[in-house]
Amino acid sequence: MTNADGSPQQQPTTPVERPRYGEYLPAGSPPPYQAPPAYQPDPSSPAFPVAQQPVAGGYPASPYYQAAPTVRTRKVADLVVTCVLLAIGFFGMLIGILATSGISESLANEYATHGLPYTAPAALPVVVTTIWISHVLLFLAAVGGSIPLLVKRRIAFWVPLVAGVVAAIVFWGGLIVLITSDPALMNALQSGR
């Protein structure tokens, strides 16, 4: 640092004492609040081995407070239920695909039972393809959604459960569309012939 004339500024050679609390109060004012003495822990209390490390905001960590661990505990029941539901979902996917692969023959038998001539419904290939693709994609989504949740130790059983419900809705909805698309078959089913 320099003075106004450009010469180097002299550093004080004697240390300056820090002012004391209330030293600069005007004369005649009431005495300032007295700061409590520095805290001295009770020597009979157990020692806490927490280091005085600064935390957010620059304040030192309290020696009497430790943050709760952030590690989640594994829920064994959730892991077991999720794995069982994924296994059921895999076999449900296979059963759905196999059941719809022979749907044409099943419809032909139903028509023959009611004495009706069989003509394949126009929606048959669309329904079968929709069921196959949806079942595979829903199973992959259930696996892909459950594994990250299990790794993070979060509840994951609901993912394959929701996927199974949606797959059942698609499967039975597709079959209802096939059956109700032919009015002759609907009349035969309602009359009970």
Coordinates of N, CA, C and O in Angstrom, one line a residue:
M1 N 0.8 -1.2 0.0 CA 0.0 0.0 0.0 C 0.9 1.2 0.0 O 2.0 1.2 0.6
T2 N 0.4 2.3 -0.6 CA 1.1 3.5 -0.7 C 0.4 4.7 -0.1 O -0.9 4.7 0.0
N3 N 1.1 5.7 0.3 CA 0.5 7.0 0.8 C 0.0 7.8 -0.4 O 0.3 7.4 -1.6
A4 N -0.6 8.9 -0.1 CA -1.1 9.8 -1.2 C 0.0 10.3 -2.1 O -0.2 10.6 -3.2
D5 N 1.2 10.5 -1.5 CA 2.3 11.1 -2.3 C 3.1 10.0 -3.0 O 4.0 10.3 -3.7
G6 N 2.7 8.7 -2.9 CA 3.3 7.7 -3.6 C 4.4 6.9 -2.8 O 4.9 5.9 -3.3
S7 N 4.7 7.4 -1.6 CA 5.7 6.7 -0.8 C 5.1 5.5 -0.1 O 3.9 5.5 0.1
P8 N 5.9 4.4 0.1 CA 5.3 3.3 0.7 C 4.8 3.6 2.1 O 5.4 4.3 2.9
Q9 N 3.7 2.9 2.5 CA 3.0 3.2 3.8 C 3.8 2.3 4.8 O 4.1 1.2 4.6
Q10 N 4.0 2.9 6.0 CA 4.7 2.2 7.1 C 3.7 1.3 7.8 O 2.6 1.8 8.1
Q11 N 4.1 0.2 8.1 CA 3.2 -0.8 8.9 C 3.5 -0.5 10.3 O 4.6 -0.2 10.7
P12 N 2.4 -0.5 11.2 CA 2.6 -0.2 12.6 C 3.5 -1.3 13.2 O 3.4 -2.5 12.8
T13 N 4.4 -0.9 14.0 CA 5.4 -1.8 14.6 C 4.8 -2.4 15.9 O 5.2 -3.5 16.3
T14 N 3.9 -1.7 16.5 CA 3.3 -2.3 17.8 C 2.0 -2.8 17.4 O 1.2 -2.2 16.7
P15 N 1.6 -4.0 18.0 CA 0.3 -4.5 17.7 C -0.8 -3.7 18.3 O -0.6 -3.2 19.4
V16 N -1.9 -3.5 17.6 CA -3.0 -2.8 18.1 C -3.9 -3.8 18.8 O -4.3 -4.8 18.3
E17 N -4.3 -3.4 20.0 CA -5.1 -4.2 20.9 C -6.6 -4.1 20.4 O -7.1 -3.1 20.0
R18 N -7.2 -5.2 20.4 CA -8.6 -5.3 20.0 C -9.5 -4.6 21.0 O -9.3 -4.8 22.2
P19 N -10.5 -3.8 20.6 CA -11.4 -3.2 21.6 C -12.2 -4.2 22.4 O -12.5 -5.2 21.8
R20 N -12.5 -3.8 23.6 CA -13.3 -4.7 24.4 C -14.8 -4.4 24.3 O -15.1 -3.3 23.8
Y21 N -15.6 -5.3 24.7 CA -17.0 -5.2 24.5 C -17.5 -4.0 25.3 O -17.3 -3.9 26.5
G22 N -18.2 -3.0 24.7 CA -18.7 -1.8 25.3 C -17.7 -0.7 25.6 O -18.1 0.2 26.3
E23 N -16.5 -0.8 25.1 CA -15.5 0.1 25.4 C -15.8 1.5 24.9 O -15.5 2.5 25.4
Y24 N -16.5 1.6 23.7 CA -16.7 2.9 23.1 C -18.1 3.4 23.3 O -18.6 4.2 22.6
L25 N -18.8 2.9 24.4 CA -20.1 3.5 24.7 C -19.9 4.9 25.2 O -18.9 5.3 25.9
P26 N -20.9 5.8 24.9 CA -20.8 7.2 25.4 C -20.9 7.2 27.0 O -21.5 6.3 27.6
A27 N -20.4 8.2 27.5 CA -20.3 8.3 29.0 C -21.8 8.5 29.5 O -22.6 9.2 28.9
G28 N -22.1 7.9 30.6 CA -23.4 8.0 31.2 C -24.4 7.0 30.7 O -25.5 6.9 31.2
S29 N -24.1 6.2 29.7 CA -25.0 5.2 29.2 C -25.0 4.0 30.1 O -24.1 3.7 30.9
P30 N -26.1 3.2 30.1 CA -26.2 2.1 31.0 C -25.1 1.1 30.6 O -24.6 1.0 29.5
P31 N -24.7 0.2 31.6 CA -23.7 -0.7 31.2 C -24.2 -1.7 30.2 O -25.3 -2.1 30.1
P32 N -23.3 -2.1 29.3 CA -23.7 -3.0 28.2 C -24.0 -4.4 28.8 O -23.6 -4.8 29.9
Y33 N -24.7 -5.1 28.0 CA -25.0 -6.5 28.3 C -23.7 -7.3 28.5 O -22.8 -7.1 27.6
Q34 N -23.6 -8.0 29.5 CA -22.3 -8.7 29.7 C -22.4 -10.1 29.0 O -23.4 -10.8 29.2
A35 N -21.5 -10.3 28.2 CA -21.5 -11.6 27.5 C -21.2 -12.7 28.5 O -20.4 -12.5 29.4
P36 N -21.8 -13.8 28.3 CA -21.6 -14.9 29.2 C -20.1 -15.4 29.1 O -19.5 -15.3 28.0
P37 N -19.6 -16.0 30.1 CA -18.3 -16.5 30.0 C -18.2 -17.7 28.9 O -19.2 -18.3 28.6
A38 N -17.1 -17.9 28.4 CA -16.9 -18.9 27.4 C -17.3 -20.3 28.0 O -17.1 -20.6 29.2
Y39 N -18.0 -21.1 27.2 CA -18.6 -22.3 27.6 C -17.4 -23.3 27.9 O -16.6 -23.5 27.0
Q40 N -17.5 -23.9 29.0 CA -16.5 -25.0 29.3 C -17.3 -26.2 29.6 O -18.2 -26.3 30.4
P41 N -17.1 -27.3 28.8 CA -17.9 -28.5 28.9 C -17.6 -29.2 30.3 O -16.5 -29.0 30.9
D42 N -18.6 -29.9 30.8 CA -18.5 -30.5 32.0 C -17.5 -31.7 31.9 O -17.6 -32.5 31.0
P43 N -16.4 -31.7 32.7 CA -15.4 -32.8 32.5 C -16.0 -34.2 32.8 O -15.4 -35.2 32.3
S44 N -17.1 -34.3 33.5 CA -17.7 -35.6 33.7 C -18.5 -36.1 32.6 O -18.9 -37.3 32.5
S45 N -18.9 -35.2 31.6 CA -19.7 -35.7 30.5 C -18.8 -36.4 29.5 O -17.6 -36.2 29.4
P46 N -19.4 -37.4 28.8 CA -18.6 -38.1 27.8 C -18.2 -37.2 26.6 O -18.9 -36.3 26.2
A47 N -17.0 -37.5 26.1 CA -16.5 -36.7 25.0 C -17.1 -37.3 23.7 O -17.3 -38.4 23.5
F48 N -17.3 -36.3 22.8 CA -17.8 -36.7 21.5 C -16.7 -36.5 20.5 O -16.2 -35.3 20.4
P49 N -16.3 -37.5 19.7 CA -15.1 -37.3 18.8 C -15.5 -36.7 17.5 O -15.0 -37.2 16.5
V50 N -16.3 -35.7 17.4 CA -16.6 -35.1 16.2 C -15.6 -33.9 15.9 O -15.4 -33.1 16.8
A51 N -15.0 -33.9 14.8 CA -14.0 -32.9 14.5 C -14.7 -31.6 14.2 O -15.9 -31.6 13.7
Q52 N -14.1 -30.5 14.5 CA -14.7 -29.2 14.3 C -14.4 -28.8 12.8 O -13.5 -28.0 12.5
Q53 N -15.1 -29.4 11.9 CA -15.0 -29.1 10.5 C -16.0 -28.1 10.1 O -17.2 -28.2 10.5
P54 N -15.7 -27.2 9.2 CA -16.7 -26.3 8.7 C -17.7 -27.0 7.9 O -17.4 -27.9 7.1
V55 N -18.9 -26.5 8.0 CA -20.0 -27.0 7.2 C -20.5 -25.9 6.3 O -19.9 -24.8 6.2
A56 N -21.7 -26.1 5.7 CA -22.2 -25.1 4.8 C -22.4 -23.8 5.5 O -22.9 -23.8 6.7
G57 N -22.0 -22.7 5.0 CA -22.2 -21.4 5.6 C -20.9 -21.0 6.4 O -20.8 -19.9 6.9
G58 N -20.0 -21.9 6.5 CA -18.7 -21.6 7.2 C -18.8 -21.8 8.7 O -17.8 -21.5 9.4
Y59 N -19.9 -22.3 9.2 CA -20.0 -22.5 10.7 C -19.4 -23.8 11.0 O -19.5 -24.8 10.3
P60 N -18.7 -23.9 12.1 CA -18.1 -25.2 12.5 C -19.2 -26.2 12.9 O -20.3 -25.8 13.4
A61 N -19.0 -27.4 12.7 CA -20.0 -28.5 13.1 C -20.0 -28.6 14.6 O -19.0 -28.4 15.3
S62 N -21.2 -28.8 15.1 CA -21.3 -29.0 16.6 C -20.7 -30.3 17.0 O -20.9 -31.3 16.4
P63 N -19.9 -30.2 18.2 CA -19.4 -31.5 18.6 C -20.4 -32.4 19.3 O -20.1 -33.5 19.6
Y64 N -21.7 -31.9 19.5 CA -22.7 -32.7 20.1 C -23.8 -33.2 19.1 O -24.7 -33.8 19.5
Y65 N -23.6 -32.9 17.9 CA -24.6 -33.3 16.9 C -23.9 -34.0 15.7 O -23.0 -33.4 15.2
Q66 N -24.4 -35.1 15.4 CA -23.9 -35.8 14.2 C -25.1 -36.0 13.3 O -26.2 -36.4 13.7
A67 N -24.9 -35.7 12.0 CA -26.0 -35.9 11.0 C -26.3 -37.4 10.9 O -25.5 -38.2 11.0
A68 N -27.6 -37.6 10.6 CA -28.0 -39.0 10.5 C -27.4 -39.6 9.2 O -27.2 -38.9 8.2
P69 N -27.1 -40.8 9.2 CA -26.5 -41.4 8.0 C -27.5 -41.4 6.9 O -28.7 -41.6 7.1
T70 N -27.1 -41.2 5.7 CA -27.9 -41.1 4.5 C -28.1 -42.5 3.8 O -28.8 -42.6 2.8
V71 N -27.5 -43.5 4.3 CA -27.6 -44.8 3.7 C -29.0 -45.4 4.1 O -29.4 -45.4 5.2
R72 N -29.7 -45.8 3.0 CA -31.1 -46.4 3.2 C -30.9 -47.9 3.6 O -30.1 -48.6 3.1
T73 N -31.8 -48.3 4.5 CA -31.8 -49.7 4.8 C -32.5 -50.5 3.8 O -33.5 -50.1 3.2
R74 N -32.0 -51.7 3.5 CA -32.7 -52.6 2.5 C -33.9 -53.2 3.1 O -33.9 -53.7 4.2
K75 N -35.0 -53.1 2.4 CA -36.2 -53.8 2.8 C -36.3 -55.1 2.1 O -36.6 -55.2 0.9
V76 N -36.0 -56.2 2.9 CA -35.9 -57.5 2.3 C -37.3 -58.0 1.7 O -37.3 -58.6 0.7
A77 N -38.4 -57.6 2.4 CA -39.7 -58.0 1.9 C -40.0 -57.4 0.5 O -40.5 -58.0 -0.4
D78 N -39.6 -56.1 0.4 CA -39.8 -55.5 -0.9 C -39.0 -56.1 -2.0 O -39.4 -56.3 -3.1
L79 N -37.7 -56.5 -1.7 CA -36.9 -57.2 -2.7 C -37.5 -58.5 -3.1 O -37.6 -58.8 -4.3
V80 N -38.0 -59.3 -2.1 CA -38.6 -60.6 -2.4 C -39.8 -60.4 -3.2 O -40.0 -61.1 -4.2
V81 N -40.7 -59.5 -2.8 CA -42.0 -59.3 -3.5 C -41.7 -58.8 -4.9 O -42.4 -59.3 -5.9
T82 N -40.8 -57.9 -5.1 CA -40.5 -57.4 -6.4 C -40.0 -58.5 -7.3 O -40.4 -58.6 -8.5
C83 N -39.1 -59.3 -6.8 CA -38.5 -60.5 -7.7 C -39.6 -61.5 -8.0 O -39.7 -61.9 -9.2
V84 N -40.5 -61.8 -7.1 CA -41.6 -62.7 -7.3 C -42.6 -62.1 -8.4 O -43.0 -62.8 -9.3
L85 N -42.9 -60.8 -8.3 CA -43.8 -60.2 -9.2 C -43.1 -60.1 -10.6 O -43.8 -60.3 -11.6
L86 N -41.8 -59.9 -10.7 CA -41.1 -59.9 -12.0 C -41.2 -61.3 -12.6 O -41.3 -61.4 -13.8
A87 N -41.0 -62.3 -11.8 CA -41.0 -63.7 -12.3 C -42.5 -64.0 -12.8 O -42.6 -64.6 -13.9
I88 N -43.5 -63.6 -12.0 CA -44.9 -63.8 -12.5 C -45.1 -63.0 -13.8 O -45.8 -63.5 -14.7
G89 N -44.6 -61.8 -13.8 CA -44.7 -61.0 -15.0 C -44.1 -61.6 -16.3 O -44.6 -61.6 -17.4
F90 N -42.9 -62.3 -16.1 CA -42.3 -63.0 -17.2 C -43.1 -64.1 -17.7 O -43.4 -64.2 -18.9
F91 N -43.6 -64.9 -16.8 CA -44.5 -66.1 -17.2 C -45.8 -65.6 -17.7 O -46.4 -66.1 -18.7
G92 N -46.3 -64.5 -17.2 CA -47.6 -63.9 -17.7 C -47.4 -63.4 -19.1 O -48.3 -63.5 -20.0
M93 N -46.2 -62.8 -19.4 CA -45.9 -62.3 -20.8 C -45.9 -63.5 -21.7 O -46.5 -63.5 -22.8
L94 N -45.2 -64.6 -21.3 CA -45.2 -65.8 -22.2 C -46.6 -66.4 -22.4 O -46.9 -66.7 -23.6
I95 N -47.4 -66.5 -21.4 CA -48.7 -67.0 -21.5 C -49.6 -66.1 -22.4 O -50.3 -66.6 -23.2
G96 N -49.5 -64.8 -22.2 CA -50.2 -63.9 -23.1 C -49.9 -64.0 -24.6 O -50.7 -64.0 -25.4
I97 N -48.6 -64.2 -24.8 CA -48.1 -64.3 -26.2 C -48.6 -65.6 -26.8 O -49.1 -65.7 -27.9
L98 N -48.4 -66.7 -26.0 CA -48.9 -68.0 -26.5 C -50.4 -68.1 -26.7 O -50.9 -68.8 -27.6
A99 N -51.1 -67.5 -25.8 CA -52.6 -67.5 -25.8 C -53.1 -66.8 -27.1 O -54.0 -67.2 -27.7
T100 N -52.5 -65.7 -27.4 CA -52.9 -65.0 -28.6 C -52.4 -65.5 -29.9 O -53.0 -65.2 -30.9
S101 N -51.4 -66.3 -29.8 CA -50.9 -66.9 -31.1 C -51.9 -68.0 -31.6 O -51.9 -68.2 -32.8
G102 N -52.7 -68.6 -30.7 CA -53.7 -69.6 -31.2 C -55.1 -69.0 -31.1 O -56.1 -69.8 -31.0
I103 N -55.3 -67.7 -31.1 CA -56.6 -67.1 -30.9 C -57.5 -67.4 -32.1 O -58.7 -67.5 -32.0
S104 N -56.9 -67.5 -33.3 CA -57.7 -67.7 -34.5 C -58.4 -69.1 -34.4 O -59.6 -69.2 -34.7
E105 N -57.7 -70.1 -34.0 CA -58.3 -71.4 -33.8 C -59.3 -71.4 -32.7 O -60.4 -72.1 -32.8
S106 N -59.1 -70.7 -31.6 CA -60.1 -70.6 -30.6 C -61.4 -70.0 -31.0 O -62.5 -70.4 -30.7
L107 N -61.2 -68.9 -31.8 CA -62.4 -68.3 -32.3 C -63.2 -69.2 -33.3 O -64.4 -69.2 -33.3
A108 N -62.4 -69.9 -34.1 CA -63.1 -70.9 -35.1 C -63.8 -71.9 -34.3 O -65.0 -72.3 -34.7
N109 N -63.3 -72.4 -33.2 CA -64.0 -73.4 -32.4 C -65.3 -72.8 -31.8 O -66.3 -73.5 -31.7
E110 N -65.2 -71.6 -31.3 CA -66.3 -70.9 -30.7 C -67.4 -70.7 -31.8 O -68.6 -70.9 -31.5
Y111 N -67.0 -70.3 -33.0 CA -68.0 -70.2 -34.0 C -68.7 -71.5 -34.4 O -69.9 -71.6 -34.6
A112 N -67.9 -72.6 -34.4 CA -68.4 -73.9 -34.7 C -69.3 -74.4 -33.6 O -70.3 -75.1 -33.9
T113 N -69.0 -74.1 -32.4 CA -69.9 -74.5 -31.3 C -71.3 -73.9 -31.4 O -72.3 -74.5 -31.1
H114 N -71.4 -72.6 -31.9 CA -72.6 -72.0 -32.1 C -73.2 -72.1 -33.5 O -74.3 -71.6 -33.8
G115 N -72.6 -73.0 -34.3 CA -73.1 -73.2 -35.6 C -73.1 -72.1 -36.6 O -73.9 -71.9 -37.5
L116 N -72.0 -71.2 -36.4 CA -71.9 -70.0 -37.3 C -70.7 -70.2 -38.2 O -69.7 -70.9 -37.9
P117 N -70.8 -69.7 -39.4 CA -69.6 -69.8 -40.3 C -68.5 -68.8 -39.8 O -68.8 -67.7 -39.4
Y118 N -67.3 -69.3 -39.8 CA -66.2 -68.5 -39.3 C -65.5 -67.7 -40.4 O -65.1 -68.2 -41.4
T119 N -65.4 -66.4 -40.1 CA -64.6 -65.5 -40.9 C -63.7 -64.7 -39.9 O -64.3 -64.2 -38.9
A120 N -62.5 -64.7 -40.1 CA -61.6 -64.0 -39.2 C -61.9 -62.5 -39.1 O -62.1 -61.9 -40.1
P121 N -62.0 -62.0 -37.9 CA -62.3 -60.6 -37.7 C -61.2 -59.7 -38.3 O -60.0 -60.1 -38.3
A122 N -61.6 -58.6 -38.8 CA -60.6 -57.7 -39.4 C -59.6 -57.1 -38.4 O -58.5 -56.8 -38.7
A123 N -60.1 -57.1 -37.1 CA -59.2 -56.5 -36.1 C -58.2 -57.6 -35.5 O -57.4 -57.2 -34.6
L124 N -58.3 -58.8 -35.9 CA -57.5 -59.9 -35.3 C -56.0 -59.6 -35.4 O -55.3 -59.7 -34.4
P125 N -55.4 -59.3 -36.6 CA -54.0 -59.1 -36.6 C -53.6 -57.8 -35.7 O -52.5 -57.9 -35.1
V126 N -54.4 -56.8 -35.7 CA -54.1 -55.6 -34.9 C -54.1 -56.0 -33.4 O -53.2 -55.6 -32.7
V127 N -55.1 -56.7 -33.0 CA -55.2 -57.0 -31.6 C -54.1 -57.9 -31.1 O -53.4 -57.7 -30.1
V128 N -53.8 -58.9 -31.9 CA -52.7 -59.9 -31.6 C -51.3 -59.1 -31.5 O -50.6 -59.3 -30.6
T129 N -51.1 -58.3 -32.5 CA -49.8 -57.5 -32.5 C -49.7 -56.6 -31.3 O -48.7 -56.4 -30.7
T130 N -50.8 -55.9 -31.0 CA -50.9 -55.0 -29.9 C -50.6 -55.7 -28.6 O -49.8 -55.2 -27.7
I131 N -51.2 -56.9 -28.4 CA -51.0 -57.7 -27.2 C -49.5 -58.1 -27.1 O -48.9 -58.0 -26.0
W132 N -48.9 -58.6 -28.2 CA -47.6 -59.1 -28.1 C -46.6 -57.9 -27.8 O -45.8 -58.1 -26.9
I133 N -46.7 -56.8 -28.5 CA -45.8 -55.7 -28.3 C -46.0 -55.1 -26.9 O -45.0 -54.8 -26.2
S134 N -47.2 -55.0 -26.5 CA -47.5 -54.4 -25.2 C -46.9 -55.2 -24.1 O -46.4 -54.7 -23.1
H135 N -47.1 -56.5 -24.2 CA -46.6 -57.4 -23.1 C -45.1 -57.4 -23.0 O -44.6 -57.4 -21.9
V136 N -44.4 -57.4 -24.1 CA -43.0 -57.4 -24.1 C -42.5 -56.1 -23.5 O -41.6 -56.0 -22.7
L137 N -43.1 -55.0 -24.0 CA -42.6 -53.6 -23.6 C -42.9 -53.4 -22.1 O -42.1 -52.8 -21.4
L138 N -44.1 -53.9 -21.7 CA -44.4 -53.7 -20.2 C -43.5 -54.5 -19.3 O -43.1 -54.0 -18.3
F139 N -43.2 -55.7 -19.8 CA -42.2 -56.5 -18.9 C -40.9 -55.8 -18.9 O -40.2 -55.7 -17.8
L140 N -40.4 -55.4 -20.0 CA -39.1 -54.7 -20.0 C -39.1 -53.4 -19.2 O -38.2 -53.0 -18.5
A141 N -40.2 -52.7 -19.3 CA -40.4 -51.5 -18.4 C -40.4 -51.8 -17.0 O -39.9 -51.1 -16.1
A142 N -41.1 -52.9 -16.6 CA -41.1 -53.3 -15.2 C -39.7 -53.7 -14.7 O -39.3 -53.3 -13.6
V143 N -38.9 -54.4 -15.5 CA -37.6 -54.8 -15.1 C -36.7 -53.5 -15.1 O -36.0 -53.3 -14.1
G144 N -36.8 -52.7 -16.1 CA -36.0 -51.4 -16.1 C -36.4 -50.4 -15.1 O -35.5 -49.6 -14.7
G145 N -37.6 -50.4 -14.6 CA -38.0 -49.5 -13.5 C -37.7 -50.1 -12.2 O -37.5 -49.3 -11.2
S146 N -37.8 -51.4 -12.0 CA -37.6 -52.0 -10.7 C -36.1 -52.0 -10.3 O -35.8 -51.8 -9.1
I147 N -35.2 -52.4 -11.2 CA -33.8 -52.5 -10.8 C -33.2 -51.3 -10.3 O -32.5 -51.3 -9.2
P148 N -33.4 -50.1 -10.9 CA -32.8 -48.9 -10.3 C -33.4 -48.5 -9.0 O -32.6 -48.1 -8.1
L149 N -34.6 -48.8 -8.8 CA -35.2 -48.5 -7.5 C -34.7 -49.5 -6.4 O -34.4 -49.1 -5.3
L150 N -34.4 -50.7 -6.8 CA -33.8 -51.7 -5.8 C -32.4 -51.3 -5.5 O -32.0 -51.4 -4.4
V151 N -31.7 -50.8 -6.5 CA -30.3 -50.4 -6.3 C -30.2 -49.2 -5.3 O -29.4 -49.1 -4.5
K152 N -31.2 -48.3 -5.5 CA -31.2 -47.1 -4.6 C -31.9 -47.4 -3.3 O -32.1 -46.5 -2.5
R153 N -32.3 -48.6 -3.1 CA -33.0 -49.1 -1.9 C -34.3 -48.4 -1.6 O -34.6 -48.0 -0.5
R154 N -35.0 -48.2 -2.7 CA -36.4 -47.6 -2.6 C -37.4 -48.7 -2.8 O -37.1 -49.7 -3.4
I155 N -38.6 -48.4 -2.5 CA -39.7 -49.4 -2.6 C -40.0 -49.6 -4.1 O -40.2 -48.6 -4.8
A156 N -39.9 -50.8 -4.6 CA -40.0 -51.1 -6.0 C -41.1 -52.1 -6.4 O -41.3 -52.3 -7.6
F157 N -41.8 -52.7 -5.5 CA -42.8 -53.7 -5.9 C -43.9 -53.2 -6.7 O -44.5 -53.9 -7.5
W158 N -44.2 -51.9 -6.6 CA -45.3 -51.3 -7.3 C -45.1 -51.3 -8.8 O -46.0 -51.3 -9.6
V159 N -43.8 -51.3 -9.3 CA -43.6 -51.1 -10.7 C -44.0 -52.4 -11.4 O -44.8 -52.3 -12.4
P160 N -43.6 -53.6 -11.1 CA -44.2 -54.8 -11.8 C -45.6 -55.0 -11.5 O -46.3 -55.5 -12.4
L161 N -46.1 -54.5 -10.4 CA -47.6 -54.7 -10.1 C -48.4 -53.8 -11.1 O -49.4 -54.3 -11.7
V162 N -48.0 -52.6 -11.3 CA -48.7 -51.7 -12.2 C -48.5 -52.2 -13.7 O -49.5 -52.2 -14.4
A163 N -47.3 -52.7 -14.0 CA -47.2 -53.3 -15.4 C -48.0 -54.5 -15.6 O -48.6 -54.6 -16.7
G164 N -48.2 -55.3 -14.6 CA -49.1 -56.5 -14.7 C -50.5 -56.1 -14.9 O -51.3 -56.7 -15.7
V165 N -51.0 -55.1 -14.1 CA -52.4 -54.6 -14.3 C -52.6 -54.1 -15.7 O -53.6 -54.4 -16.3
V166 N -51.7 -53.3 -16.1 CA -51.9 -52.7 -17.5 C -51.8 -53.8 -18.5 O -52.6 -53.8 -19.5
A167 N -51.0 -54.8 -18.4 CA -50.9 -55.9 -19.4 C -52.2 -56.7 -19.3 O -52.7 -57.1 -20.4
A168 N -52.8 -56.9 -18.1 CA -54.1 -57.6 -18.1 C -55.2 -56.8 -18.7 O -56.1 -57.4 -19.4
I169 N -55.2 -55.5 -18.5 CA -56.2 -54.7 -19.2 C -56.1 -54.7 -20.7 O -57.1 -54.9 -21.4
V170 N -54.9 -54.7 -21.2 CA -54.6 -54.7 -22.7 C -55.1 -56.1 -23.2 O -55.8 -56.2 -24.2
F171 N -54.7 -57.2 -22.5 CA -55.1 -58.5 -22.9 C -56.6 -58.8 -23.0 O -57.1 -59.1 -24.0
W172 N -57.2 -58.5 -21.9 CA -58.7 -58.7 -21.8 C -59.5 -57.7 -22.7 O -60.5 -58.1 -23.3
G173 N -59.0 -56.5 -22.8 CA -59.6 -55.5 -23.7 C -59.5 -56.0 -25.1 O -60.5 -55.8 -25.9
G174 N -58.3 -56.5 -25.5 CA -58.2 -57.0 -26.9 C -59.1 -58.2 -27.2 O -59.8 -58.2 -28.3
L175 N -59.3 -59.1 -26.2 CA -60.2 -60.2 -26.4 C -61.6 -59.8 -26.5 O -62.4 -60.3 -27.3
I176 N -62.0 -58.8 -25.7 CA -63.4 -58.3 -25.7 C -63.7 -57.6 -27.1 O -64.7 -57.7 -27.6
V177 N -62.7 -56.9 -27.6 CA -62.8 -56.2 -28.9 C -63.0 -57.3 -30.0 O -63.9 -57.1 -30.8
L178 N -62.3 -58.4 -29.9 CA -62.5 -59.4 -30.9 C -63.8 -60.1 -30.8 O -64.5 -60.4 -31.9
I179 N -64.3 -60.4 -29.6 CA -65.6 -61.0 -29.5 C -66.8 -60.1 -29.9 O -67.7 -60.5 -30.5
T180 N -66.7 -58.9 -29.4 CA -67.8 -58.0 -29.7 C -67.8 -57.4 -31.1 O -68.7 -56.7 -31.5
S181 N -66.7 -57.6 -31.9 CA -66.7 -57.1 -33.2 C -67.6 -57.8 -34.2 O -67.9 -57.3 -35.3
D182 N -68.1 -59.0 -33.9 CA -69.0 -59.8 -34.8 C -70.4 -59.8 -34.1 O -70.6 -60.5 -33.1
P183 N -71.4 -59.1 -34.7 CA -72.7 -59.1 -34.1 C -73.4 -60.5 -34.1 O -74.1 -60.9 -33.2
A184 N -73.1 -61.4 -35.1 CA -73.7 -62.7 -35.2 C -73.2 -63.5 -34.0 O -74.0 -64.2 -33.3
L185 N -71.9 -63.5 -33.6 CA -71.4 -64.2 -32.5 C -72.0 -63.6 -31.2 O -72.3 -64.4 -30.3
M186 N -72.1 -62.3 -31.1 CA -72.7 -61.7 -29.9 C -74.1 -62.2 -29.7 O -74.5 -62.5 -28.6
N187 N -74.9 -62.2 -30.8 CA -76.3 -62.7 -30.7 C -76.4 -64.2 -30.2 O -77.2 -64.5 -29.4
A188 N -75.4 -65.0 -30.8 CA -75.4 -66.4 -30.4 C -75.0 -66.6 -28.9 O -75.6 -67.4 -28.2
L189 N -74.1 -65.8 -28.5 CA -73.7 -65.8 -27.1 C -74.8 -65.4 -26.1 O -75.0 -65.9 -25.0
Q190 N -75.5 -64.3 -26.5 CA -76.6 -63.8 -25.7 C -77.8 -64.7 -25.6 O -78.5 -64.8 -24.6
S191 N -78.1 -65.4 -26.8 CA -79.2 -66.3 -26.8 C -78.9 -67.6 -26.1 O -79.8 -68.3 -25.7
G192 N -77.6 -67.9 -25.9 CA -77.2 -69.1 -25.2 C -77.3 -70.4 -26.0 O -77.5 -71.5 -25.5
R193 N -77.3 -70.2 -27.3 CA -77.4 -71.4 -28.2 C -76.1 -72.2 -28.2 O -75.0 -71.7 -28.1

